[in-house]
Structures are given as C-alpha cells and as structure tokens.
mmCIF file of C-alpha atoms in Angstrom:
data_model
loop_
_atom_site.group_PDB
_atom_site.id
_atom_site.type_symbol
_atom_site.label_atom_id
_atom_site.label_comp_id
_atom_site.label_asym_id
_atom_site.label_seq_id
_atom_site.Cartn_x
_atom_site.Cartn_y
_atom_site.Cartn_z
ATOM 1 C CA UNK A 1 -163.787 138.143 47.985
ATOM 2 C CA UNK A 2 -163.409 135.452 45.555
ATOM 3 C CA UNK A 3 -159.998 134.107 44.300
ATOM 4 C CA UNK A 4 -158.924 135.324 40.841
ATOM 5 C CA UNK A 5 -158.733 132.853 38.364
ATOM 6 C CA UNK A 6 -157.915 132.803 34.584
ATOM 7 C CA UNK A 7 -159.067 130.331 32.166
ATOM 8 C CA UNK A 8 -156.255 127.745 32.672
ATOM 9 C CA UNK A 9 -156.609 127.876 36.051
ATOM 10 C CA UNK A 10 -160.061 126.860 35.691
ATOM 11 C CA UNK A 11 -159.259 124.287 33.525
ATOM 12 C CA UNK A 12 -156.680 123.228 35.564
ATOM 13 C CA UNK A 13 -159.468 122.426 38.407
ATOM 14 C CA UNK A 14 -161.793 121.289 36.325
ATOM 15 C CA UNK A 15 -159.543 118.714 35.115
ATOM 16 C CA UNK A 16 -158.215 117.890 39.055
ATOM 17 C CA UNK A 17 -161.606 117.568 39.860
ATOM 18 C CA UNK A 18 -162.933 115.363 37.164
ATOM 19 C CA UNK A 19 -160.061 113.131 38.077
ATOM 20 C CA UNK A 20 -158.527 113.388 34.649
ATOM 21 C CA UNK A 21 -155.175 111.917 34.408
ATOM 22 C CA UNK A 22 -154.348 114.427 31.284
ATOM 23 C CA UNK A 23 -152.741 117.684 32.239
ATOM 24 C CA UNK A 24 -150.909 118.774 29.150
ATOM 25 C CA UNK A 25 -147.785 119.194 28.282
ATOM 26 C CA UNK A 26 -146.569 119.520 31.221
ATOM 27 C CA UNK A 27 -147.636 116.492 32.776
ATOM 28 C CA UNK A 28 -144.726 114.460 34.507
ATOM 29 C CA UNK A 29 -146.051 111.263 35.063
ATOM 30 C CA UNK A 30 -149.090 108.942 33.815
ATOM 31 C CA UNK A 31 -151.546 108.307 37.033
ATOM 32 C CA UNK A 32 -153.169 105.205 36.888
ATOM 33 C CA UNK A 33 -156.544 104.376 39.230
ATOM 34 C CA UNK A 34 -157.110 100.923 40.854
ATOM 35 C CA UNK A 35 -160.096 99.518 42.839
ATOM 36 C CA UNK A 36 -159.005 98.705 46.083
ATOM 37 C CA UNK A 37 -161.210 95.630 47.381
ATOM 38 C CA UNK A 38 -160.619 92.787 50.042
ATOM 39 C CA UNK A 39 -161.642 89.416 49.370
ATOM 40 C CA UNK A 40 -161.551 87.915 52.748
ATOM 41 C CA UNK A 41 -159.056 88.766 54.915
ATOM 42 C CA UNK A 42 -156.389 89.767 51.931
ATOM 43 C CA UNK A 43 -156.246 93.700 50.204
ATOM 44 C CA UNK A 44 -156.423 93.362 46.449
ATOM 45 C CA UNK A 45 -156.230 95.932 43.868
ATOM 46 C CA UNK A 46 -157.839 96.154 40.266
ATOM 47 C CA UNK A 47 -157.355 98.623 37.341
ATOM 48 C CA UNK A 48 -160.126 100.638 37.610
ATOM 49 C CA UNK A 49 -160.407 100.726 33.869
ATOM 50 C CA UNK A 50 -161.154 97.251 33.896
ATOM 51 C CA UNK A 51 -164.083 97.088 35.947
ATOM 52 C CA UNK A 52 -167.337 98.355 34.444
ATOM 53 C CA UNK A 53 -170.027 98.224 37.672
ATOM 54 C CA UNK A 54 -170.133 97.029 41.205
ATOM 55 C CA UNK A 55 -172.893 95.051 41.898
ATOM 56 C CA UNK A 56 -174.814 93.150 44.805
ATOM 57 C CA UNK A 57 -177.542 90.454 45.215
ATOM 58 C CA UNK A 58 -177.395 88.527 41.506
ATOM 59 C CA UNK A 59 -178.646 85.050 41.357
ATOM 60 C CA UNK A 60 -175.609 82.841 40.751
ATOM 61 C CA UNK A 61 -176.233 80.156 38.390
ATOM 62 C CA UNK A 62 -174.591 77.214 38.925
ATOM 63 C CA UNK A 63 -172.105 75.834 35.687
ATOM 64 C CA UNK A 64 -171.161 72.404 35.011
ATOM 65 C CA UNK A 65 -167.650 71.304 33.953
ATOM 66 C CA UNK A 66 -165.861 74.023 35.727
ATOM 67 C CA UNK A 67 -163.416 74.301 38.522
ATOM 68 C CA UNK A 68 -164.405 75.332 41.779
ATOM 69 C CA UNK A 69 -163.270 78.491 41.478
ATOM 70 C CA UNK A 70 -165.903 79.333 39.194
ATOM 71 C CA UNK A 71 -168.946 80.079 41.062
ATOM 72 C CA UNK A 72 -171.027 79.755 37.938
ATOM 73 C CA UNK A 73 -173.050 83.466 35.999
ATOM 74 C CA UNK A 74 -174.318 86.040 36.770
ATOM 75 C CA UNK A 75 -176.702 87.548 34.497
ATOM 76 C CA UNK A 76 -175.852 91.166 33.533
ATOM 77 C CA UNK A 77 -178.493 92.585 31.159
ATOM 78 C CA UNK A 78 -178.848 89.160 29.257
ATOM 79 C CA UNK A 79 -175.232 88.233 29.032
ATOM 80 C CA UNK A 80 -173.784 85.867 31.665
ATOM 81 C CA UNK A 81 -170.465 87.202 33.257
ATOM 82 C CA UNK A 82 -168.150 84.135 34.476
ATOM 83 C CA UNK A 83 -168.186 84.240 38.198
ATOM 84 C CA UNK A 84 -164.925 84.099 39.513
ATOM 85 C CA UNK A 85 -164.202 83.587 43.325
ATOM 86 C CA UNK A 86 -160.541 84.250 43.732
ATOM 87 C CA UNK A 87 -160.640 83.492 47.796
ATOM 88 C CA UNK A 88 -160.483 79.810 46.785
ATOM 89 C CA UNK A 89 -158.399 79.902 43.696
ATOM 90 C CA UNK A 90 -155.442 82.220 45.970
ATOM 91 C CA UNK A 91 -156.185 81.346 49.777
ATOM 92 C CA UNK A 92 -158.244 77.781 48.843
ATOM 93 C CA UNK A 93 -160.806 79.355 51.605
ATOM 94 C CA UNK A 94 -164.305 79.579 49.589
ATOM 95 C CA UNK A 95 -165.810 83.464 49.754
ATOM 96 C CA UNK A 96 -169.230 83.649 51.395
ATOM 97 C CA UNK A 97 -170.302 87.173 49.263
ATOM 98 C CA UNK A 98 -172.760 88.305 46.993
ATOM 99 C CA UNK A 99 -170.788 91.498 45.939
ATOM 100 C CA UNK A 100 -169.632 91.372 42.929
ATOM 101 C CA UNK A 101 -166.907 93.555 40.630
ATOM 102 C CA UNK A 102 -168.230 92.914 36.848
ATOM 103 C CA UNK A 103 -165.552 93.358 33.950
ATOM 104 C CA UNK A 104 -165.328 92.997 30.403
ATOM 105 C CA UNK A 105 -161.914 92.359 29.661
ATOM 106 C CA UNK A 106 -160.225 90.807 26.330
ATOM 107 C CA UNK A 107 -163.714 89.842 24.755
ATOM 108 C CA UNK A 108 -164.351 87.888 27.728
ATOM 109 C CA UNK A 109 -167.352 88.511 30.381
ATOM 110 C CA UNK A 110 -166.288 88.326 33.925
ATOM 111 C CA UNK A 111 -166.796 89.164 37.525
ATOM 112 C CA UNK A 112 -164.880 88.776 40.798
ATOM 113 C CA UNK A 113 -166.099 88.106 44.335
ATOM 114 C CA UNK A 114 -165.428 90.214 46.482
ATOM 115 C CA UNK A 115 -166.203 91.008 50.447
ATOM 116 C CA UNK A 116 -166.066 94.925 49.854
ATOM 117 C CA UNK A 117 -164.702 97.928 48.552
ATOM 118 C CA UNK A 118 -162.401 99.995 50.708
ATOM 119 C CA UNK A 119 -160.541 102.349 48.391
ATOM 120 C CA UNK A 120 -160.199 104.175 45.277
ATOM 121 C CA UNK A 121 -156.284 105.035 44.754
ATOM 122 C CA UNK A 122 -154.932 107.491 42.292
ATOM 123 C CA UNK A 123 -151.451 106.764 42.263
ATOM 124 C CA UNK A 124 -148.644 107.629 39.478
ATOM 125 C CA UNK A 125 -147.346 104.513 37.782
ATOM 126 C CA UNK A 126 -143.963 104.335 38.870
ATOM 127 C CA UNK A 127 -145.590 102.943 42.640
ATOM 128 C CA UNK A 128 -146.698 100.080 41.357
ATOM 129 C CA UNK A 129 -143.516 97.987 41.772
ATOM 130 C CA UNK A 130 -143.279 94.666 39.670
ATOM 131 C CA UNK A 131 -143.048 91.841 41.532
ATOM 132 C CA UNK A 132 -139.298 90.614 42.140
ATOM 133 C CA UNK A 133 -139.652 86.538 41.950
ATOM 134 C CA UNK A 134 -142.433 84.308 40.853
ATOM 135 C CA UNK A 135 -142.030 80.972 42.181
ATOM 136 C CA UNK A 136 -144.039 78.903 39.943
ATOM 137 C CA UNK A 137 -143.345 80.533 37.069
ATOM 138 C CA UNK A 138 -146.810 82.314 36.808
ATOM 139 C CA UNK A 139 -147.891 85.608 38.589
ATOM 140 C CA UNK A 140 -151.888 86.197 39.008
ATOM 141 C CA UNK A 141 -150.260 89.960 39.531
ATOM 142 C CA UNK A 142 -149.214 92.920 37.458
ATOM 143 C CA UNK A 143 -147.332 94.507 40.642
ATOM 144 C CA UNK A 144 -148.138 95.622 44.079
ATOM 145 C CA UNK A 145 -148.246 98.699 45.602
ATOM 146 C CA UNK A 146 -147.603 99.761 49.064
ATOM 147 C CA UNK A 147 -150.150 101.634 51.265
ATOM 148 C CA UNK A 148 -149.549 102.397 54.957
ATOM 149 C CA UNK A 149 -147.053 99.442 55.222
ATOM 150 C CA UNK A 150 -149.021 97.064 53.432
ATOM 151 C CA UNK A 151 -148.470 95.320 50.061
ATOM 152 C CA UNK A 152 -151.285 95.665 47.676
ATOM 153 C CA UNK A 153 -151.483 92.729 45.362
ATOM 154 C CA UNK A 154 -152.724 94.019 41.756
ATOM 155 C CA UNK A 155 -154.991 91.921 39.839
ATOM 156 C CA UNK A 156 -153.494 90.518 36.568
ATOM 157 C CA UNK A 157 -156.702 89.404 34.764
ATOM 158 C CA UNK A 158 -155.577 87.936 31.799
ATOM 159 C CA UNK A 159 -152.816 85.356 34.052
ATOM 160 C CA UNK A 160 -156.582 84.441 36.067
ATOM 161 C CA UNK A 161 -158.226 83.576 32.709
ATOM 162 C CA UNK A 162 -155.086 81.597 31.096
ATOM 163 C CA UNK A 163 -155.146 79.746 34.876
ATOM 164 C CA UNK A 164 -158.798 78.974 33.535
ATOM 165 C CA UNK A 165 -158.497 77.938 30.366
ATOM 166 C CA UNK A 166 -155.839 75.598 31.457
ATOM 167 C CA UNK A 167 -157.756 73.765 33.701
ATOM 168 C CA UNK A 168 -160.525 73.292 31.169
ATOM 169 C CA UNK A 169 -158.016 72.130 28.999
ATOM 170 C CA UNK A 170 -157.134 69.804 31.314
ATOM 171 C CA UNK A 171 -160.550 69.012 32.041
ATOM 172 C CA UNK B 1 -194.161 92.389 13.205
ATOM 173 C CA UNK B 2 -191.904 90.096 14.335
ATOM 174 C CA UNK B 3 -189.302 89.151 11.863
ATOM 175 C CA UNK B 4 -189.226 85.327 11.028
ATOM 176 C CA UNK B 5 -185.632 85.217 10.751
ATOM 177 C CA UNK B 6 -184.899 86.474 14.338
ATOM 178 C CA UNK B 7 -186.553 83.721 15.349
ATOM 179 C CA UNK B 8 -186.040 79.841 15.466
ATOM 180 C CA UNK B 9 -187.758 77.182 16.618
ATOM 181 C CA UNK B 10 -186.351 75.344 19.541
ATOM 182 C CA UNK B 11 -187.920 72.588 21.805
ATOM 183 C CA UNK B 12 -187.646 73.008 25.607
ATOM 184 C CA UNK B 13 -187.497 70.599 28.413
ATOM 185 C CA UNK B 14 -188.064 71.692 32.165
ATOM 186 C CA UNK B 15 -186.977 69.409 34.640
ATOM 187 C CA UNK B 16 -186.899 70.390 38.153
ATOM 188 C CA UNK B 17 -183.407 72.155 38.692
ATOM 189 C CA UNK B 18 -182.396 72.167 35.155
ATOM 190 C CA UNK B 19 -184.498 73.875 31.967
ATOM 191 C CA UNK B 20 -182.830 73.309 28.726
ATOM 192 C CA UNK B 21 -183.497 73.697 24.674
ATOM 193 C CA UNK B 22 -182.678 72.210 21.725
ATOM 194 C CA UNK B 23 -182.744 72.457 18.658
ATOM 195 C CA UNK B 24 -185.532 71.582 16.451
ATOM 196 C CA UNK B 25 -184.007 70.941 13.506
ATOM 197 C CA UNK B 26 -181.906 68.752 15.004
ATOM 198 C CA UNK B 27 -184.419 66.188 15.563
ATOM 199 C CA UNK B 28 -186.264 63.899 12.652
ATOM 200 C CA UNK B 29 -189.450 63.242 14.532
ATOM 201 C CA UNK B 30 -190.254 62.032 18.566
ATOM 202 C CA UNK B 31 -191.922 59.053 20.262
ATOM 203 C CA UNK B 32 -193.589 58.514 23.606
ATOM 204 C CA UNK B 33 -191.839 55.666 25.220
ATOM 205 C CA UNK B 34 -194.225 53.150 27.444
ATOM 206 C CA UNK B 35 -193.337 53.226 31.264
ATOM 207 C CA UNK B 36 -191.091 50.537 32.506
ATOM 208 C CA UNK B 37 -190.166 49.583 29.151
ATOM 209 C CA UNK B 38 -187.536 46.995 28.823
ATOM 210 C CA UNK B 39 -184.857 46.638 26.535
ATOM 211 C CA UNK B 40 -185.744 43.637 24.434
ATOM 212 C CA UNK B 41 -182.131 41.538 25.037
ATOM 213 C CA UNK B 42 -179.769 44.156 25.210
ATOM 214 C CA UNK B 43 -178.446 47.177 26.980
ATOM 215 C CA UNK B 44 -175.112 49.301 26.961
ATOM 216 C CA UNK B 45 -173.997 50.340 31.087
ATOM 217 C CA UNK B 46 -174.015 54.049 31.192
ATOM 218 C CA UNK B 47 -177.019 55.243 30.095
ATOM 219 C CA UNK B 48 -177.640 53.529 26.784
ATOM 220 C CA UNK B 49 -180.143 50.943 25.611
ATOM 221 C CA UNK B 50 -181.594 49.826 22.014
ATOM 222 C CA UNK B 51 -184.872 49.982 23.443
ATOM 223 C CA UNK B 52 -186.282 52.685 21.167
ATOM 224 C CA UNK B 53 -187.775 50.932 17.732
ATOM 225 C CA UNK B 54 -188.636 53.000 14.561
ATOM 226 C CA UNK B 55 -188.832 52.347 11.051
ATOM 227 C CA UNK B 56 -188.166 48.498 11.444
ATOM 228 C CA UNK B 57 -185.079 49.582 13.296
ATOM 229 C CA UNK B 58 -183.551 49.548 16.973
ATOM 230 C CA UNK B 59 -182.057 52.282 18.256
ATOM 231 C CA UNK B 60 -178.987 53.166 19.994
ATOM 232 C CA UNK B 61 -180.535 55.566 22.492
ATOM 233 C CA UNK B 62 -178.777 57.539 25.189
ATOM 234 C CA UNK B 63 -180.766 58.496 28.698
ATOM 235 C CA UNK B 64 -180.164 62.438 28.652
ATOM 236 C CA UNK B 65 -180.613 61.815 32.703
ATOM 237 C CA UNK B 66 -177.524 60.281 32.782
ATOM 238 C CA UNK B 67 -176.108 63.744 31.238
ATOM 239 C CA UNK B 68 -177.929 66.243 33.051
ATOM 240 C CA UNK B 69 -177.001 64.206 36.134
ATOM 241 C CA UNK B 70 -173.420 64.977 35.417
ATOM 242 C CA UNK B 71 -174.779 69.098 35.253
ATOM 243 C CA UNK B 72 -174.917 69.315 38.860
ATOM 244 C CA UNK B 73 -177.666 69.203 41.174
ATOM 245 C CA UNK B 74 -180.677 68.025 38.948
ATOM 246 C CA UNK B 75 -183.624 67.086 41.376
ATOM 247 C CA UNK B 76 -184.311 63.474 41.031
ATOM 248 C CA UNK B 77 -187.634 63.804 40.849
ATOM 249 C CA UNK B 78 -187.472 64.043 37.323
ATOM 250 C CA UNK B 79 -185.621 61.213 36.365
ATOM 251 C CA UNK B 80 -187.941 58.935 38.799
ATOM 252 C CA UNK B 81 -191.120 60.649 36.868
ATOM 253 C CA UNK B 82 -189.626 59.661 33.874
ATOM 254 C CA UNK B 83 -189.669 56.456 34.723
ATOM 255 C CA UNK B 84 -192.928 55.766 36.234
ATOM 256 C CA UNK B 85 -195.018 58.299 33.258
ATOM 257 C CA UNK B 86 -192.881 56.777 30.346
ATOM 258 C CA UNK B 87 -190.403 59.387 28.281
ATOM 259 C CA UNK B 88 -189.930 60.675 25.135
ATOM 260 C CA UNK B 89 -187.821 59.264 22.221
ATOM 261 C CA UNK B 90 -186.282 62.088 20.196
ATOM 262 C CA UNK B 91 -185.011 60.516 17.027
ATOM 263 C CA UNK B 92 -181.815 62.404 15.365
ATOM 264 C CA UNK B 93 -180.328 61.238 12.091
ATOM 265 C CA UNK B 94 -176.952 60.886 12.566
ATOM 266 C CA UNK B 95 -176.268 62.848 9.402
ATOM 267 C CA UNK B 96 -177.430 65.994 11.268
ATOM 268 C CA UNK B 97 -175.035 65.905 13.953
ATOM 269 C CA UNK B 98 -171.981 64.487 11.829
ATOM 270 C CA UNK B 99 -170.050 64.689 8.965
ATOM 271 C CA UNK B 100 -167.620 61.646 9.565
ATOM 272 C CA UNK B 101 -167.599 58.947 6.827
ATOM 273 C CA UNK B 102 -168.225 55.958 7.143
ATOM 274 C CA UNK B 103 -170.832 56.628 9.494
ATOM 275 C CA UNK B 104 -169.718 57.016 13.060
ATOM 276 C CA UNK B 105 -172.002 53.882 14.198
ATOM 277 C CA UNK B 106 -170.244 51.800 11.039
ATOM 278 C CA UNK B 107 -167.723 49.980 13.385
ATOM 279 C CA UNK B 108 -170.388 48.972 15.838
ATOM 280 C CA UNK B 109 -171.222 45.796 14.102
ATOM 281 C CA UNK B 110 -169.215 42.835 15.924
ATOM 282 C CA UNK B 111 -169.004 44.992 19.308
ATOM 283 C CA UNK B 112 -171.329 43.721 21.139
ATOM 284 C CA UNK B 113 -174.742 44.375 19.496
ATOM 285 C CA UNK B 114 -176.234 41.275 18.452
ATOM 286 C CA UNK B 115 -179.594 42.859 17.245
ATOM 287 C CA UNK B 116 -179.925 44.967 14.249
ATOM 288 C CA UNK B 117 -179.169 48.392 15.115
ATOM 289 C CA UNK B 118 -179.795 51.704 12.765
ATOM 290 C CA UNK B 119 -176.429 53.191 11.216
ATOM 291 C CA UNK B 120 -177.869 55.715 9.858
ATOM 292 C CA UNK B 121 -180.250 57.122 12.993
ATOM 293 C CA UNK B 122 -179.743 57.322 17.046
ATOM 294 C CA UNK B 123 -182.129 58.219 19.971
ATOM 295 C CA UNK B 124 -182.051 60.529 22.940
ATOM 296 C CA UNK B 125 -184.434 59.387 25.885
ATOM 297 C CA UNK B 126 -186.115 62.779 27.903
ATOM 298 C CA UNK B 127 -188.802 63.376 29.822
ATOM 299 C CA UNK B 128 -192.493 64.620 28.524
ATOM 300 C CA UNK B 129 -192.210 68.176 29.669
ATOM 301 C CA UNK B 130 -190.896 69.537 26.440
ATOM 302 C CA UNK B 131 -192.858 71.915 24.233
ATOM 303 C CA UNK B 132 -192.216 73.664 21.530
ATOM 304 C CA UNK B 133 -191.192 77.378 21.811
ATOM 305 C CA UNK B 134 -189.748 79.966 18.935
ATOM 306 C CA UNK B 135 -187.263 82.006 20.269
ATOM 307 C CA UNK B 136 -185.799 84.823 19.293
ATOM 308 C CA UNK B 137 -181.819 84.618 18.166
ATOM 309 C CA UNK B 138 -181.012 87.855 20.662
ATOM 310 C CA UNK B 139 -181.732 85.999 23.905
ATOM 311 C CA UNK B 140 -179.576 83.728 23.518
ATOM 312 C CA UNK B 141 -175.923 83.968 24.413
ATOM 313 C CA UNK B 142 -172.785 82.170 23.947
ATOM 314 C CA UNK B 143 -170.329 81.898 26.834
ATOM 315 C CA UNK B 144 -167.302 83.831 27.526
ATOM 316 C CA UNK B 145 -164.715 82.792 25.304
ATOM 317 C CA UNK B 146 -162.582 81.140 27.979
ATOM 318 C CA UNK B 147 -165.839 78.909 28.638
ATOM 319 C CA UNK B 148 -166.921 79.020 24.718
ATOM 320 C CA UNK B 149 -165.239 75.895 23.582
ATOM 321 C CA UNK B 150 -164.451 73.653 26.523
ATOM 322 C CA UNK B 151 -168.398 73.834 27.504
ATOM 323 C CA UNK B 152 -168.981 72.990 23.495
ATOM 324 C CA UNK B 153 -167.239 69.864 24.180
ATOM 325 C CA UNK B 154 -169.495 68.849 26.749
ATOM 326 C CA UNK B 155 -172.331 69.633 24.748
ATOM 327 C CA UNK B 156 -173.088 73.103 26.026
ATOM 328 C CA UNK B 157 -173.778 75.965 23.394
ATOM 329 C CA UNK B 158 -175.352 78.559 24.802
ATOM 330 C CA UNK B 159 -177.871 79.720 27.551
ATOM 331 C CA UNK B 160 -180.645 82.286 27.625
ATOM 332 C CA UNK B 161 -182.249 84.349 30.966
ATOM 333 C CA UNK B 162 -185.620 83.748 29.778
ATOM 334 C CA UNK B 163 -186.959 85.678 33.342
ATOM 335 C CA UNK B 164 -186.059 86.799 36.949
ATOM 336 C CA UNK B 165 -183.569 83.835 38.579
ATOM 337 C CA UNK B 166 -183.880 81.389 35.692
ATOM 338 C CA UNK B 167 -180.906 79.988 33.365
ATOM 339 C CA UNK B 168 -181.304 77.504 30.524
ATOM 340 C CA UNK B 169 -179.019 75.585 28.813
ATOM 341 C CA UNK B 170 -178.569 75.237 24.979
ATOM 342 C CA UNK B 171 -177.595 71.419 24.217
ATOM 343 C CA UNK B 172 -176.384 70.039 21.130
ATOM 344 C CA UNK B 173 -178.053 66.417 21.613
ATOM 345 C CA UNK B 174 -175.922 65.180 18.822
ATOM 346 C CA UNK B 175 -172.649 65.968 20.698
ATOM 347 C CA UNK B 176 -174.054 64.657 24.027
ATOM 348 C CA UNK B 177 -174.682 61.431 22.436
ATOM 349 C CA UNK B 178 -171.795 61.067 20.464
ATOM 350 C CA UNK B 179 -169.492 61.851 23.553
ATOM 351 C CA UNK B 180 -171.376 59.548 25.872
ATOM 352 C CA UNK B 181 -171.020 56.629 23.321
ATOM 353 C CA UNK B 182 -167.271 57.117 22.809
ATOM 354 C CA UNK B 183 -166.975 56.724 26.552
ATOM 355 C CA UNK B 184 -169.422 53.699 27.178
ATOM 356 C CA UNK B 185 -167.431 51.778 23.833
ATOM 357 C CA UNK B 186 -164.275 53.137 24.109
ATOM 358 C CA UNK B 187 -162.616 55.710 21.612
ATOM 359 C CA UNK B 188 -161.822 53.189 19.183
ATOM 360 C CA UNK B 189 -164.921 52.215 18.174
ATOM 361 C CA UNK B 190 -166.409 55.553 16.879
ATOM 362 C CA UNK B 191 -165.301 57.675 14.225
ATOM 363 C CA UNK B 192 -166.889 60.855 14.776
ATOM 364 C CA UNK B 193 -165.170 62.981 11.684
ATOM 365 C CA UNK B 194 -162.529 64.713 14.876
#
C-alpha cells in the first residue's frame, strides 16, 4: 500500500531529491556543494558552482610568455579557457592528465587539471573550517573540510588567478 | 548575405608549428625580399637589419623569426625556408602603430646608423606563406583577462580556432617591432608615446 503523502511532503522530496539547498523557512543552515577531485596524489575540493563541465581529451595549445603552470588553452566552443595545472604550481610535480574541470569565474575563462573525480559532497557551511595560519601571507584556499580523517583543501580561485597575474606582472 | 562589417580583412602566415594573422590595415604595402640578401653595410644584433629599401629609403626591419622563436617550439624549417626562397617585406608606417611625437625612430640619428634610415616607416621580415583571408569578427577571441594585457605587451591580441586542433595567434606587428627595438637599442633611445 503506498505511503500517504500531502503536498508538502511531496515537495519536500522533490526538493531533497533535486538536491536543492532551499527548504523554506525552516531551513537551519545554508548547504554548500563542492567537487571533490585529486590532482595527483593530493584530495582537492572546488565549489561546485564554479565549475561549469568536466571534460576529457582537448588539444592543449601551447602559450607563450606564461609560467609553467599554465599548460596553455583549451578550446571550449571557440573561447580558449586558461589551462591551469595546479600539481606543479602546489606540489612543483607536473600533472600527466587530460581531464579537465572548465570554469568561468570573475569574467575570466579557466580550467584545472585534474587526475579524477572522486566525490560530490553536500555539506552545510559551518564544516568548512577556515584555515588557522597562512605562512606566506597568501592562501590558494577558502577552508578545508574534513572527510574520514582527511583534510580537504578547498580551491580559492580568485588567490590562483592573483598568483597569476603576479607573475605576469613580473614577467 | 554575409554582412561586410562582421568581417575584416586580415593577412595570415602559416609556418610549421605556429599560424598567425595580422592585420591588414596595419600594413602600407609588401615586398618580396631576394634570397641571401645582404645588408648593404649595416645590421642591428637581434634580429634587425636595414636591408629592406623602399621609396628611396632603408628600412629598419625586424626578422618576425626572431619573435616567433621566442613563442615556443616553432619548427625551424621555416625560418631556414625563409632563407633559402627569399621573404617578404611588410612595410608599416610608423604612424599606424604609434601615436608618440616626435616620432619614435627620431632619436635614432647619431646611434649607430650611418645610412639614411626612414623616420617615418619600418619593416617586418616573414616568410611567403601569407595570404589574404577575411574573417569574420566572432571567431576571434581575446584572452582571459588575467592573460588579456600581459600577452598585449608581448604583442599578442587575440587567437581564433579556425578548425579541429589548430590555434592562431593575432599579432600586432607594430608592437612586436617596437618592443624588439627598445630591447636591441636600449630604452632610451625610443620614445614610443608609453
């Protein structure tokens, strides 16, 4: 015999199932979803909002006058998305991948190396712990959050692409 | 029908491992350049020579191999072809590419060039696979912002994906030339309107 269920209560799965983080009024928390990928040997986690498509196999084109770290475009319907491989910026160990996570963040066209993607989390906010020292006086990380007795290490885009436009300066 | 404003004419050179265009309003007019042609009494190191004549004048002309070189991996092919089949001379009035008065090349005089040298007009040295090509505005992008204005100071404005695992570069030849020169003479010497 099926379960008896009123409107709200249908609503109320709908909305579990379409992973919305809205509940209503009643709604404690704000739930925020990150992209859990490795890149080498090291877990790394990405605001999901920030990453439009996964993909595999593009032709990297090589670009002068860049650091290393930049891998060069790939082309993403005609635009080219700056190539970042973060293996050699973080661990200085160059990523041998051709998976990519492709993001449009700030105006600016990027994507991220990556070796794979193990996880989508759903977590609420308040476990993603800010990070309690920063040696050099620049974090590449909004926070970390703690799975199974491991730090995760959350992506701060926008401290990657200062990093970048530093060096160029530089340059 | 195709609008005409969507579209602009561009010249395109194909070497092997680099493809790049340019504008063509950017150049006056083009010469083919003999094989093994020799500067007649002088030559700059890095790249330039006076070797290209027009309009009763030498030119201070800039080997684009020397740039592209600095892209990354051009195939060296081209360059050698280039010299054995002769190149092309594109001419570019220094008015188009800047602003700066007196003329950037007006300090030049009593800096080592001996020979009369155009003020007024410079040269860019390629090799002869260029053709024209109109292309439409929409394929061609700008970079990223974070790479938008430190590849526009190496000469770099733009690229377009013209077809399956091919990139090309959009130069500003004027830039190239003027950055080049301020290296090979030394800041002082050129007043480029910055």
């Amino acid at each position: 015999m099926r379960e008896f269920m009123n409107n709200e209560a249908i609503l109320e799965k709908l909305s579990a199932d379409s992973g919305d983080t809205e509940t209503g009024p009643a709604a404690a928390e704000k739930w925020t979803k990150f992209l859990i990928v490795e890149i080498g040997k090291e877990r790394y986690g990405f605001y999901a909002d920030q990453i439009k498509e996964i993909v595999t196999d593009e032709p990297i084109y090589y670009v002068p006058f860049v650091p290393p770290y930049i891998k060069g475009f790939i082309n993403r319907h005609g635009e080219p998305y700056t190539a970042f491989d973060l293996s050699l910026l973080f661990e200085k160990q160059e990523l041998d991948s051709a998976l990519f996570l492709v993001s449009r963040h700030g105006g600016d066209q990027l994507a991220f190396q990556i070796s794979d993607v193990t996880e989508i989390l759903k977590v609420p906010e308040s476990e993603l712990h800010s990070l309690s020292s920063v040696d050099d006086g620049e974090s590449y990380f909004s926070g970390v959050l703690s799975r199974e007795g491991a730090d995760i290490f959350v992506l701060n885009i926008d401290s990657v692409v200062a990093r970048l436009e530093r060096d160029l300066g530089e340059g | 029908m195709k609008a005409e404003s969507e579209f602009h004419s561009f010249l395109v050179f194909r070497y092997p491992g680099v493809t790049f265009f340019i504008n063509r309003n950017s150049v006056e007019t083009s010469l083919f350049l003999e094989p093994g042609r020799q500067s007649p009494g002088f030559s700059l190191s890095k790249g330039f020579s006076t070797d290209v004549f027009f309009d009763g004048e030498h030119l201070i002309s800039y080997d684009l191999t020397r740039f592209l070189e600095t892209m990354g991996p051009v195939d060296k092919s081209g360059p050698e072809e280039q010299g054995r089949m002769g190149g092309v001379g594109l001419i570019l009035p220094v008015s188009r590419f800047s602003s700066a008065h007196p003329s950037p090349l007006a300090n030049i005089r009593g800096s080592g060039f001996e020979e009369r040298v155009s003020e007024t007009r410079v040269a860019v040295t390629v090799g002869r696979h260029g053709e024209a090509e109109s292309i439409p505005f929409r394929e061609i992008r700008l970079f990223s912002p974070s790479l938008r204005y430190p590849l526009r100071r190496r000469g770099l404005l733009g690229c377009r994906f013209p077809g399956e695992g091919e990139c090309q570069w959009f130069l500003d030849l004027g830039w190239i030339w003027m950055n080049a020169f301020r290296k090979a003479t030394g800041d002082t010497k050129v007043n480029d309107g910055e």
